Amino acid sequence: MPSSPPRLLRIGISACLLGEPVRFNGGHKESRLCSEVLARHFEFVPVCPEVAIGLGTPREPIRLVGETANPRALGTVNRERDVSEALAAYGRGTAAQLDDICGYILMQKSPSCGMERVKVYQPDGRPAEGGGRGLFAAALMQARPDLPVEEDGRLNDPVLRENFLTRVFAYAEWQRLRQTGLTRQALVGYHSRYKYQLMATHPLQYQALGRLIAGLGRQPLEEIAPRYFSQLMEALKKTATRGTHSNVLQHLCGYLKRVLSAAEKQELQQLIDQYRQGTVPLVVPLTLIKHHFRRHPDAYIAQQAYLQPHPEALGLRNAL
């Protein structure tokens, strides 16, 4: 019998981004990137916390009021309507219920779902500088601090989009590792796979995590593993640059120096230089490096997540 296709990774998402008419005015905020592009590669789990806690559609809008670090969600017409606890409780409940999601995409600027820079109004009616975080989003992120989370607007930036989805697949791989039984050997192997990805995003944290793994034998696995993963996910939030990518590409070239001709080395160096200068995207030198490793396989390099941290069909590195 033919094997069934692999299950798509599940990602939570603000329902309005998929075109569901759940906004306060009965409309939506469909993101074509999410609903038409990413939906081909992921199973989205749509959530609207405001509808879920019983606010109708259409409905009176809510807004954040008070301290930016701890605002209240109040009605804009009926100031006695306070849904702060309900939104926070639903965020915690969603975090627990959707235990198999590998990421979350939030609606920007929303008093319930906004990840950052949400307007928080002061007694004088003016929004506070810097803004705050939507109450559902805040509770969700507090309950699942390692979960990759991003806002829809930021995903239009190709660098941030690639960074987010790299974290989604790293998170999914860790979850599979835990389900099959996390061992010291498996943890070392996982870290080894993400060596060059870490080097591209956060070289200093790569060194720190290496030292943490080096001390694995001196600490209980159940203590060091969650600490390692939390630090890894925090490190992967940092976006790689042309400089750090170029550094990794040079490291990879080191494994080919004995098998390439002088002309091949020169061609590869030229493409890396062109990438560093912004003339060509990352996929150009990376494609040539992959070609050479297909001709001259290396077991250690073959396992590196950096070479393909997400499915090639997503084309995420074409615009980097």
Rosetta silent file (secondary structure, phi, psi, omega in degrees, C-alpha in Angstrom):
SEQUENCE: MPSSPPRLLRIGISACLLGEPVRFNGGHKESRLCSEVLARHFEFVPVCPEVAIGLGTPREPIRLVGETANPRALGTVNRERDVSEALAAYGRGTAAQLDDICGYILMQKSPSCGMERVKVYQPDGRPAEGGGRGLFAAALMQARPDLPVEEDGRLNDPVLRENFLTRVFAYAEWQRLRQTGLTRQALVGYHSRYKYQLMATHPLQYQALGRLIAGLGRQPLEEIAPRYFSQLMEALKKTATRGTHSNVLQHLCGYLKRVLSAAEKQELQQLIDQYRQGTVPLVVPLTLIKHHFRRHPDAYIAQQAYLQPHPEALGLRNAL
SCORE:     score description
SCORE:     0.000 S_00000001
   1 L     0.000  142.379  178.386    0.000    0.000    0.000 S_00000001
   2 L   -66.623  144.132  179.928    1.271    3.521   -0.707 S_00000001
   3 L   -73.602  146.305  179.103    2.454    5.401    2.349 S_00000001
   4 L   -74.340  149.065 -179.993    0.305    8.284    3.535 S_00000001
   5 L   -63.790  150.036  179.571    1.730   11.797    3.104 S_00000001
   6 L   -61.630  143.813 -179.249    3.459   13.252    6.168 S_00000001
   7 L   -68.107  136.335  177.844    1.186   15.196    8.464 S_00000001
   8 L   -69.253  145.532  175.044    1.447   18.957    8.120 S_00000001
   9 E   -66.214  142.100 -179.632    2.746   20.865   11.115 S_00000001
  10 E   -95.409  133.176  178.869   -0.041   22.597   13.050 S_00000001
  11 E  -130.005  128.367  173.583    0.177   26.347   13.693 S_00000001
  12 E   -71.839  149.884 -177.682   -2.285   28.397   15.712 S_00000001
  13 E  -154.948  145.616  173.124   -3.480   31.576   14.031 S_00000001
  14 E   -61.363  124.532 -171.503   -5.829   34.485   14.633 S_00000001
  15 H   -57.736  -33.422 -177.892   -8.990   33.439   12.763 S_00000001
  16 H   -63.178  -24.151 -178.850   -9.453   36.831   11.075 S_00000001
  17 H   -72.990  -17.735  176.933   -6.162   36.291    9.211 S_00000001
  18 H   -96.673    7.692  177.012   -7.718   33.355    7.357 S_00000001
  19 L    92.621    7.077  178.855  -10.651   35.499    6.240 S_00000001
  20 L   -73.885  134.337 -175.554  -13.126   34.463    8.919 S_00000001
  21 L   -80.099   70.088 -174.573  -15.606   37.324    9.612 S_00000001
  22 L  -115.519    4.895 -179.917  -14.911   37.545   13.347 S_00000001
  23 L   -69.265  164.309 -177.681  -13.752   41.136   13.679 S_00000001
  24 L   -57.477  -29.080 -178.683  -15.688   43.571   15.884 S_00000001
  25 L   -97.079    9.900 -179.437  -17.283   45.064   12.754 S_00000001
  26 L    82.848    5.926  179.588  -18.129   41.699   11.228 S_00000001
  27 L   -99.488 -162.308  179.445  -15.184   41.867    8.842 S_00000001
  28 L  -143.799  178.080  176.712  -11.853   40.117    8.635 S_00000001
  29 L  -134.249   52.938 -173.034   -8.170   40.888    8.083 S_00000001
  30 L   -54.394  131.444  173.356   -7.282   38.122    5.658 S_00000001
  31 L  -102.928  112.634 -179.712   -3.582   37.669    5.057 S_00000001
  32 H   -63.742  -31.053  176.492   -3.061   36.194    1.594 S_00000001
  33 H   -58.866  -43.748 -178.916    0.396   35.109    2.697 S_00000001
  34 H   -76.858  -50.717 -170.927   -1.211   32.955    5.389 S_00000001
  35 H   -74.340  -26.180 -175.938   -4.441   31.864    3.687 S_00000001
  36 H  -113.112  -34.142 -176.312   -3.001   31.137    0.229 S_00000001
  37 H   -94.541  -61.781 -175.792    0.754   30.569    0.559 S_00000001
  38 H   -69.266  -28.172 -179.191    1.516   29.175    3.995 S_00000001
  39 H   -62.626  -19.012  177.226   -1.768   27.243    4.178 S_00000001
  40 H   -75.838  -16.633 -173.850   -0.387   24.888    1.515 S_00000001
  41 L  -116.455  -12.232 -177.418    2.393   23.839    3.883 S_00000001
  42 E  -134.806  156.016  171.668    0.824   23.985    7.357 S_00000001
  43 E   -96.208  109.122 -178.851   -2.390   23.003    9.078 S_00000001
  44 E   -82.933  140.687  175.622   -3.729   26.204   10.579 S_00000001
  45 E  -113.513   98.354 -175.059   -5.785   26.132   13.776 S_00000001
  46 E   -76.043  137.739  179.799   -7.894   29.328   13.714 S_00000001
  47 E  -138.814  133.535  168.652   -8.760   30.992   17.020 S_00000001
  48 L  -122.694  102.423 -176.162  -10.622   34.208   17.812 S_00000001
  49 H   -63.163  -32.702 -178.201  -10.399   34.786   21.559 S_00000001
  50 H   -67.643  -41.971  174.829  -12.928   37.630   21.567 S_00000001
  51 H   -67.270  -40.638 -176.166  -15.608   35.467   19.953 S_00000001
  52 H   -62.200  -31.068 -178.691  -14.558   32.506   22.118 S_00000001
  53 L   -90.230    6.747  172.504  -15.204   34.405   25.367 S_00000001
  54 L   104.714    4.014  176.127  -18.710   35.326   24.243 S_00000001
  55 L   -78.182  128.524 -174.624  -18.344   38.706   22.523 S_00000001
  56 L   -73.794  178.609  175.701  -20.683   38.705   19.549 S_00000001
  57 L  -134.994  119.596   -3.823  -20.051   39.656   15.930 S_00000001
  58 L   -71.613  168.998 -174.848  -20.430   42.522   15.270 S_00000001
  59 L  -153.027  167.205  173.062  -19.680   43.852   18.731 S_00000001
  60 L   -65.901  130.025  178.126  -18.541   46.829   20.721 S_00000001
  61 L   -65.336  154.746  172.092  -14.781   47.203   20.273 S_00000001
  62 E  -114.217  161.215  174.864  -12.485   46.774   23.241 S_00000001
  63 E  -148.857  160.094 -179.796   -9.222   48.548   23.944 S_00000001
  64 E   -84.689  137.670 -177.899   -6.370   48.335   26.412 S_00000001
  65 E  -137.184  139.941  173.371   -6.367   50.875   29.232 S_00000001
  66 E   110.783 -142.037 -178.059   -3.958   51.569   32.093 S_00000001
  67 E   -75.186  137.782 -177.750   -0.375   50.438   32.676 S_00000001
  68 L   -63.618  -31.607 -178.996    1.423   49.129   29.612 S_00000001
  69 L   -79.435  -20.296 -177.102    2.842   46.186   31.574 S_00000001
  70 E  -150.705   65.430 -175.105   -0.530   45.209   33.029 S_00000001
  71 E   -80.920  168.644  173.840   -3.397   46.822   31.103 S_00000001
  72 E  -109.427  149.021  176.120   -7.123   46.100   31.287 S_00000001
  73 E  -102.374  108.404 -173.795   -9.300   45.273   28.277 S_00000001
  74 E  -120.360  156.199  175.100  -12.382   47.496   28.487 S_00000001
  75 E   -66.125  147.349 -179.930  -15.295   48.327   26.219 S_00000001
  76 L   -81.629  -21.713  177.492  -14.908   51.520   24.224 S_00000001
  77 L  -103.929  -55.646  177.782  -18.557   52.481   24.824 S_00000001
  78 L   -93.851   96.467 -175.788  -19.464   50.619   27.994 S_00000001
  79 L   -68.502  -12.260  178.196  -16.421   51.207   30.199 S_00000001
  80 L   -78.684  -16.472  178.970  -17.868   48.822   32.784 S_00000001
  81 L   -76.721  111.663 -178.426  -17.319   45.918   30.409 S_00000001
  82 E  -122.677  110.734 -177.245  -14.003   44.389   31.511 S_00000001
  83 L  -109.535   21.418 -176.311  -12.949   41.215   29.691 S_00000001
  84 H   -59.578  -53.654 -177.556   -9.359   41.167   30.946 S_00000001
  85 H   -64.373  -37.537 -179.340   -9.599   37.995   33.031 S_00000001
  86 H   -63.913  -42.807  179.404  -11.633   36.202   30.380 S_00000001
  87 H   -66.547  -42.373  179.886   -9.058   36.881   27.654 S_00000001
  88 H   -64.890  -42.668  179.708   -6.145   35.885   29.885 S_00000001
  89 H   -64.199  -38.405  179.494   -7.890   32.692   30.993 S_00000001
  90 H   -69.426  -32.993  175.972   -8.675   31.781   27.389 S_00000001
  91 H   -63.680  -43.917  178.084   -5.032   32.369   26.456 S_00000001
  92 H   -65.888  -40.066  179.407   -3.877   29.967   29.160 S_00000001
  93 H   -65.506  -40.421  178.461   -6.524   27.440   28.158 S_00000001
  94 H   -64.377  -40.996  178.513   -5.543   27.631   24.494 S_00000001
  95 H   -59.163  -38.131 -179.366   -1.880   27.111   25.396 S_00000001
  96 H   -77.992  -40.996 -175.535   -2.810   23.937   27.253 S_00000001
  97 H   -71.642  -43.812 -179.061   -5.363   22.631   24.771 S_00000001
  98 L   -88.627   61.745 -174.372   -3.317   23.184   21.599 S_00000001
  99 L   -77.579   -6.056 -178.809   -0.367   21.226   22.932 S_00000001
 100 L  -106.425    4.263  176.694    0.579   19.929   19.474 S_00000001
 101 L   -76.363  152.940 -177.513    0.989   23.258   17.682 S_00000001
 102 L  -114.439    6.352  178.940    4.515   24.271   16.670 S_00000001
 103 L  -179.680  173.474 -179.186    3.957   28.002   16.298 S_00000001
 104 E  -149.498  133.756  176.844    1.394   30.794   16.427 S_00000001
 105 E  -112.722  122.172 -173.523    0.607   33.719   14.104 S_00000001
 106 E  -107.967  151.313  175.313   -1.124   36.651   15.788 S_00000001
 107 L   -77.005  122.757 -176.075   -3.125   39.589   14.464 S_00000001
 108 L   -68.836  150.182  173.852   -1.055   42.732   14.939 S_00000001
 109 L    67.624    4.142 -178.350   -2.246   45.723   17.010 S_00000001
 110 L   -79.486  137.933  178.196   -5.193   43.770   18.437 S_00000001
 111 L   -66.694  -14.662  175.154   -6.063   44.351   22.131 S_00000001
 112 L  -103.516  -42.754 -171.007   -6.485   40.593   22.430 S_00000001
 113 L  -107.647  -10.193 -176.318   -3.975   39.146   19.941 S_00000001
 114 L   -62.021  134.391 -177.977   -1.318   41.822   19.367 S_00000001
 115 L   -82.016  -30.695 -178.910    2.196   40.624   20.193 S_00000001
 116 L  -163.769  163.311  175.179    3.686   44.077   20.718 S_00000001
 117 L    61.226   24.549  176.322    3.111   47.810   20.191 S_00000001
 118 E   -77.159  136.279 -178.931   -0.632   47.527   20.923 S_00000001
 119 L   -62.272  129.225  175.073   -2.122   50.883   21.932 S_00000001
 120 E  -120.444  114.336 -172.126   -2.657   51.210   25.683 S_00000001
 121 E   -84.289  142.607 -179.990   -4.739   54.276   26.499 S_00000001
 122 L   -99.071  169.596 -179.126   -4.039   56.550   29.455 S_00000001
 123 L   -54.076  -29.124  179.755   -6.521   58.554   31.597 S_00000001
 124 L   -82.330    2.208  177.634   -6.053   61.556   29.302 S_00000001
 125 L    89.708   -3.383 -179.243   -7.194   59.468   26.342 S_00000001
 126 L   -96.118  146.882  177.228   -3.786   59.285   24.711 S_00000001
 127 E   -73.940  143.467  179.181   -1.961   56.010   23.999 S_00000001
 128 L   -71.952  149.328  179.135    1.167   55.348   26.062 S_00000001
 129 L   -64.880  136.148  177.059    4.517   55.397   24.305 S_00000001
 130 L    90.216  -31.252  178.193    5.718   51.977   23.188 S_00000001
 131 L    72.669 -170.111 -177.042    2.358   50.281   23.692 S_00000001
 132 E  -139.532 -156.797 -176.735    1.715   46.882   25.204 S_00000001
 133 L  -122.859  141.053  175.852    0.685   43.329   24.387 S_00000001
 134 L   -57.572  146.316 -170.798   -2.796   41.903   23.761 S_00000001
 135 H   -71.199  -36.536  173.872   -4.104   40.033   26.792 S_00000001
 136 H   -64.015  -47.497 -179.475   -4.775   36.724   25.043 S_00000001
 137 H   -60.910  -42.773 -178.894   -1.350   36.864   23.409 S_00000001
 138 H   -60.974  -44.325 -179.574    0.362   37.740   26.689 S_00000001
 139 H   -67.834  -40.902  178.126   -1.200   34.788   28.500 S_00000001
 140 H   -60.443  -48.090 -176.334   -0.462   32.386   25.632 S_00000001
 141 H   -70.305  -30.499  176.775    3.187   33.450   25.408 S_00000001
 142 H   -70.757  -38.128 -179.666    3.653   33.302   29.165 S_00000001
 143 H   -74.233  -30.589 -178.913    2.237   29.786   29.282 S_00000001
 144 L  -127.928   70.382 -173.406    4.296   28.602   26.267 S_00000001
 145 L   -64.753  -22.448 -179.061    7.472   30.736   26.359 S_00000001
 146 L   -89.030  -12.021 -176.285    9.376   28.497   23.926 S_00000001
 147 L   -67.505  128.387  175.369    6.624   28.435   21.286 S_00000001
 148 L   -63.262  125.332 -178.652    7.559   30.382   18.118 S_00000001
 149 E  -131.931  139.368  178.442    5.169   33.332   17.867 S_00000001
 150 E  -149.757  159.220  176.966    4.996   36.065   15.237 S_00000001
 151 E   -95.025  151.400 -176.633    2.638   38.782   14.002 S_00000001
 152 L   -60.334  -43.092 -177.121    1.101   38.723   10.546 S_00000001
 153 H   -62.284  -39.775 -179.426    2.504   42.094    9.484 S_00000001
 154 H   -68.031  -24.209  179.884    6.062   41.153   10.366 S_00000001
 155 H   -69.331  -14.517  175.700    5.789   37.997    8.255 S_00000001
 156 H   -72.283  -15.613  173.727    5.766   40.183    5.136 S_00000001
 157 L   -82.686  118.895 -175.734    9.452   40.788    5.829 S_00000001
 158 H   -60.582  -31.368  178.689   11.259   37.833    4.169 S_00000001
 159 H   -68.374  -45.590  179.811   13.993   37.795    6.838 S_00000001
 160 H   -69.148  -34.578  178.609   11.485   37.635    9.708 S_00000001
 161 H   -65.469  -45.247  179.116    9.354   35.094    7.839 S_00000001
 162 H   -65.290  -38.761  178.989   12.311   32.774    7.301 S_00000001
 163 H   -63.088  -46.103 -178.967   13.399   33.221   10.908 S_00000001
 164 H   -61.368  -47.598 -176.029    9.942   32.366   12.274 S_00000001
 165 H   -73.047  -26.631  171.036    9.506   29.246   10.151 S_00000001
 166 H   -61.461  -43.242  179.220   13.026   28.063   10.958 S_00000001
 167 H   -67.151  -35.938  178.687   11.993   28.197   14.624 S_00000001
 168 H   -60.129  -46.072 -178.391    8.728   26.394   13.868 S_00000001
 169 H   -72.904  -31.866  174.632   10.569   23.428   12.339 S_00000001
 170 H   -66.058  -40.027  178.126   13.188   23.403   15.101 S_00000001
 171 H   -63.984  -44.694 -179.145   10.358   23.327   17.653 S_00000001
 172 H   -62.711  -41.011  179.596    8.610   20.491   15.807 S_00000001
 173 H   -65.027  -38.095  177.928   11.784   18.434   15.668 S_00000001
 174 H   -65.837  -40.400  178.905   12.303   18.887   19.412 S_00000001
 175 H   -62.865  -40.790  177.269    8.722   17.794   20.108 S_00000001
 176 H   -64.014  -38.149  179.250    9.258   14.630   18.052 S_00000001
 177 H   -62.788  -42.709  178.882   12.460   13.973   19.960 S_00000001
 178 H   -65.578  -39.065 -177.991   10.617   14.239   23.266 S_00000001
 179 H   -68.126  -33.469 -179.520    7.834   11.950   22.081 S_00000001
 180 H   -85.038   -8.575  178.617   10.239    9.211   21.016 S_00000001
 181 L   108.666  100.973 -176.995   12.173    9.445   24.265 S_00000001
 182 L   -76.979  124.343  177.261   14.808   12.098   24.886 S_00000001
 183 L  -119.554  168.512  176.781   18.232   10.671   25.725 S_00000001
 184 H   -61.412  -40.822  179.811   21.598   12.320   26.265 S_00000001
 185 H   -63.889  -40.172  179.579   22.743   11.004   22.918 S_00000001
 186 H   -66.602  -38.356  178.836   19.653   12.399   21.209 S_00000001
 187 H   -64.605  -43.681  177.558   20.178   15.803   22.829 S_00000001
 188 H   -61.670  -41.598  179.367   23.796   15.892   21.675 S_00000001
 189 H   -64.483  -39.650  178.493   22.679   14.906   18.170 S_00000001
 190 H   -63.851  -45.920  178.422   20.023   17.625   18.094 S_00000001
 191 H   -61.234  -40.917  179.412   22.532   20.250   19.168 S_00000001
 192 H   -61.949  -38.945  179.093   24.975   19.002   16.565 S_00000001
 193 H   -63.128  -32.582 -175.686   22.312   19.362   13.856 S_00000001
 194 L   -99.486   14.283 -178.948   21.720   22.994   14.778 S_00000001
 195 H   -55.817  -55.078 -173.597   25.382   23.960   15.090 S_00000001
 196 H   -77.741  -26.504  173.978   25.573   26.045   11.922 S_00000001
 197 H   -64.940  -42.636  176.372   22.044   27.420   12.234 S_00000001
 198 H   -64.081  -40.427 -179.846   23.021   28.753   15.658 S_00000001
 199 H   -62.400  -31.797  179.890   26.282   30.084   14.280 S_00000001
 200 H   -77.269  -32.904 -175.346   24.306   32.049   11.686 S_00000001
 201 H   -94.259  -42.664 -173.453   21.818   33.520   14.132 S_00000001
 202 L  -150.901   80.112 -176.500   23.669   33.916   17.427 S_00000001
 203 H   -54.273  -38.950 -178.713   27.392   32.947   17.437 S_00000001
 204 H   -67.856  -41.462  179.487   27.864   33.819   21.120 S_00000001
 205 H   -70.376  -28.579  173.957   24.887   31.761   22.227 S_00000001
 206 H   -58.998  -43.529  178.835   26.148   28.897   20.080 S_00000001
 207 H   -65.923  -40.911 -179.207   29.268   28.851   22.232 S_00000001
 208 H   -64.829  -41.965  179.771   27.235   29.068   25.449 S_00000001
 209 H   -69.486  -32.535  175.032   24.989   26.184   24.421 S_00000001
 210 H   -61.693  -41.086  177.938   28.041   24.163   23.449 S_00000001
 211 H   -67.267  -35.560  178.575   29.372   24.586   26.988 S_00000001
 212 H   -63.999  -43.171  178.672   25.969   23.580   28.377 S_00000001
 213 H   -67.533  -35.039  179.534   26.013   20.374   26.332 S_00000001
 214 H   -62.090  -27.790  179.295   29.612   19.709   27.353 S_00000001
 215 L   -94.031   16.043 -174.902   28.434   19.558   30.979 S_00000001
 216 H   -59.115  -35.368 -177.194   25.614   17.170   30.184 S_00000001
 217 H   -72.211  -13.266 -176.299   27.184   14.314   32.116 S_00000001
 218 H   -99.097   -2.769 -177.444   27.294   16.325   35.341 S_00000001
 219 L  -133.727  151.901  176.478   23.579   17.242   35.485 S_00000001
 220 L   -61.280  137.751 -178.881   20.279   15.326   35.293 S_00000001
 221 H   -59.163  -38.729 -176.667   18.930   15.194   31.740 S_00000001
 222 H   -68.393  -14.936  176.060   15.447   16.272   32.875 S_00000001
 223 H   -93.312  -42.685 -173.389   16.955   19.516   34.200 S_00000001
 224 H   -79.645  -31.530 -175.997   19.371   20.411   31.439 S_00000001
 225 H   -62.723  -51.710  179.133   17.179   19.504   28.428 S_00000001
 226 H   -64.883  -32.891  177.873   14.393   22.093   28.959 S_00000001
 227 H   -66.943  -41.994  177.778   16.984   24.733   29.874 S_00000001
 228 H   -59.855  -48.398 -174.747   18.932   23.949   26.709 S_00000001
 229 H   -66.207  -38.777  178.295   15.834   24.138   24.502 S_00000001
 230 H   -61.831  -42.931  179.430   14.638   27.415   26.005 S_00000001
 231 H   -68.295  -36.337  177.510   18.034   29.010   25.397 S_00000001
 232 H   -62.796  -48.936 -177.413   18.131   27.585   21.875 S_00000001
 233 H   -64.670  -34.731  176.480   14.723   28.993   20.945 S_00000001
 234 H   -66.257  -40.734  179.503   15.659   32.368   22.407 S_00000001
 235 H   -65.835  -38.839 -177.755   18.887   32.371   20.392 S_00000001
 236 H   -70.901  -13.347  175.892   17.086   31.447   17.167 S_00000001
 237 L   -66.595  -26.725 -179.107   14.850   34.529   17.527 S_00000001
 238 L   -72.480  132.237 -177.520   17.821   36.651   16.502 S_00000001
 239 L   -80.906  137.802  176.147   17.881   37.148   12.747 S_00000001
 240 L   -70.369  156.609  179.038   20.945   36.111   10.805 S_00000001
 241 L  -116.980  170.570  175.393   22.781   38.713    8.728 S_00000001
 242 H   -60.851  -33.396  179.466   24.663   38.541    5.454 S_00000001
 243 H   -67.933  -46.319 -178.361   27.827   38.624    7.525 S_00000001
 244 H   -71.608  -36.742  174.574   26.913   35.702    9.787 S_00000001
 245 H   -61.387  -44.033 -179.540   25.516   33.678    6.875 S_00000001
 246 H   -61.610  -38.136  177.533   28.736   34.300    4.956 S_00000001
 247 H   -61.025  -44.009  178.254   30.747   33.113    7.945 S_00000001
 248 H   -64.866  -42.808  178.729   28.782   29.849    8.007 S_00000001
 249 H   -59.371  -38.131  177.513   29.191   29.399    4.263 S_00000001
 250 H   -65.722  -39.347  176.959   32.952   29.760    4.702 S_00000001
 251 H   -62.200  -42.222  179.134   32.914   27.113    7.436 S_00000001
 252 H   -64.433  -37.161  178.186   31.049   24.753    5.138 S_00000001
 253 H   -61.365  -29.200  179.644   33.576   25.394    2.384 S_00000001
 254 H   -58.932  -28.738  179.332   36.267   24.174    4.746 S_00000001
 255 L   -78.840   -7.285 -177.548   34.877   20.642    4.410 S_00000001
 256 L  -110.390   -3.602 -169.707   35.321   20.845    0.622 S_00000001
 257 L   -62.571  -26.037 -178.124   38.817   22.303    0.374 S_00000001
 258 L   -90.453   -8.172 -174.987   40.488   18.946   -0.329 S_00000001
 259 L  -115.934  -12.100 -179.840   38.035   17.811   -2.993 S_00000001
 260 L   -95.310  149.491  174.309   37.412   20.920   -5.094 S_00000001
 261 L   -75.523  167.587  178.999   39.577   22.165   -7.912 S_00000001
 262 H   -60.531  -39.511 -179.634   41.108   25.618   -7.789 S_00000001
 263 H   -66.631  -39.595  179.501   38.521   26.854  -10.309 S_00000001
 264 H   -66.737  -40.067  177.388   35.642   25.427   -8.258 S_00000001
 265 H   -63.187  -41.902 -179.315   36.953   27.045   -5.088 S_00000001
 266 H   -63.934  -42.367  179.214   37.273   30.374   -6.861 S_00000001
 267 H   -61.904  -42.504 -178.651   33.708   30.150   -8.206 S_00000001
 268 H   -66.285  -43.219  178.843   32.368   29.356   -4.743 S_00000001
 269 H   -64.067  -37.152  179.314   34.275   32.198   -3.096 S_00000001
 270 H   -63.692  -41.593  179.966   33.054   34.604   -5.747 S_00000001
 271 H   -68.472  -37.638  177.329   29.419   33.681   -5.063 S_00000001
 272 H   -64.771  -41.267  177.938   29.880   34.007   -1.304 S_00000001
 273 H   -64.075  -40.745  178.803   31.423   37.444   -1.810 S_00000001
 274 H   -64.666  -37.909  176.879   28.548   38.446   -4.087 S_00000001
 275 H   -65.514  -46.021 -178.996   26.066   37.310   -1.466 S_00000001
 276 H   -58.488  -35.719 -178.345   27.882   39.234    1.279 S_00000001
 277 L   -82.980   -5.998  178.099   27.772   42.363   -0.881 S_00000001
 278 L    88.296   13.358 -178.284   24.036   41.919   -1.560 S_00000001
 279 L   -79.803  -37.059 -179.166   24.350   41.109   -5.268 S_00000001
 280 L  -128.897  156.050  177.863   22.772   37.633   -5.084 S_00000001
 281 L   -76.766  166.401 -177.426   20.425   35.963   -2.552 S_00000001
 282 L   -57.004  -33.633 -174.982   21.562   33.325   -0.075 S_00000001
 283 H   -62.068  -23.524 -176.313   20.094   30.515   -2.164 S_00000001
 284 H   -69.580  -59.628  177.565   22.729   31.060   -4.887 S_00000001
 285 H   -65.625  -31.775 -178.356   25.948   30.150   -2.996 S_00000001
 286 H   -66.407  -38.246  178.339   24.011   27.661   -0.883 S_00000001
 287 H   -63.399  -40.837  179.362   22.788   25.791   -3.969 S_00000001
 288 H   -68.273  -39.479  177.391   26.319   25.446   -5.260 S_00000001
 289 H   -61.990  -43.401  177.724   27.565   24.241   -1.867 S_00000001
 290 H   -61.695  -39.438  178.082   24.809   21.618   -1.780 S_00000001
 291 H   -59.653  -45.323 -179.692   25.775   20.550   -5.286 S_00000001
 292 H   -66.785  -35.283  178.754   29.369   19.978   -4.216 S_00000001
 293 H   -73.393  -24.374  172.396   28.295   18.019   -1.136 S_00000001
 294 H   -69.037  -35.317  177.712   26.142   15.779   -3.315 S_00000001
 295 H   -76.864  -31.874 -177.490   29.268   15.001   -5.341 S_00000001
 296 L  -130.503   76.974 -173.835   31.444   14.725   -2.230 S_00000001
 297 L   -60.472  144.918  174.758   29.195   13.562    0.645 S_00000001
 298 L  -134.393  121.171 -173.749   30.130   14.316    4.231 S_00000001
 299 H   -61.753  -38.617 -178.344   28.115   12.573    6.960 S_00000001
 300 H   -68.251  -44.307 -179.571   28.489   15.406    9.462 S_00000001
 301 H   -68.765  -34.508 -177.941   27.439   18.127    7.014 S_00000001
 302 H   -59.920  -27.344 -178.347   24.560   16.020    5.674 S_00000001
 303 L   -88.277   -4.880 -174.315   22.853   16.186    9.079 S_00000001
 304 L   -70.787  124.047  178.012   23.102   19.963    9.426 S_00000001
 305 H   -62.203  -29.213 -176.525   19.729   21.700    9.717 S_00000001
 306 H   -56.040  -36.594 -177.528   21.288   24.848    8.267 S_00000001
 307 H   -65.105  -31.513  178.409   21.380   23.340    4.778 S_00000001
 308 L  -154.030   74.766 -177.063   17.589   22.858    4.811 S_00000001
 309 L   -73.758   -9.739  179.915   15.925   24.159    8.013 S_00000001
 310 L  -153.610  160.217 -177.367   12.516   24.165    6.284 S_00000001
 311 L   -54.807  137.804 -177.875   11.057   22.558    3.131 S_00000001
 312 H   -61.398  -29.195 -177.859   12.653   23.822   -0.059 S_00000001
 313 H   -62.912  -21.551  178.226    9.193   24.309   -1.593 S_00000001
 314 H   -69.938  -23.772  177.394    8.619   27.256    0.753 S_00000001
 315 L    61.136   31.222 -171.542   11.364   29.162   -1.097 S_00000001
 316 H   -70.759  -24.495 -177.498   12.191   31.144    2.025 S_00000001
 317 H   -93.758    2.015  178.962   15.818   31.756    1.173 S_00000001
 318 H   -69.484  -22.072 -176.907   15.164   33.075   -2.298 S_00000001
 319 H  -112.626   11.546 -179.200   14.697   36.603   -0.936 S_00000001
 320 L   -89.704    0.000    0.000   17.426   36.620    1.751 S_00000001
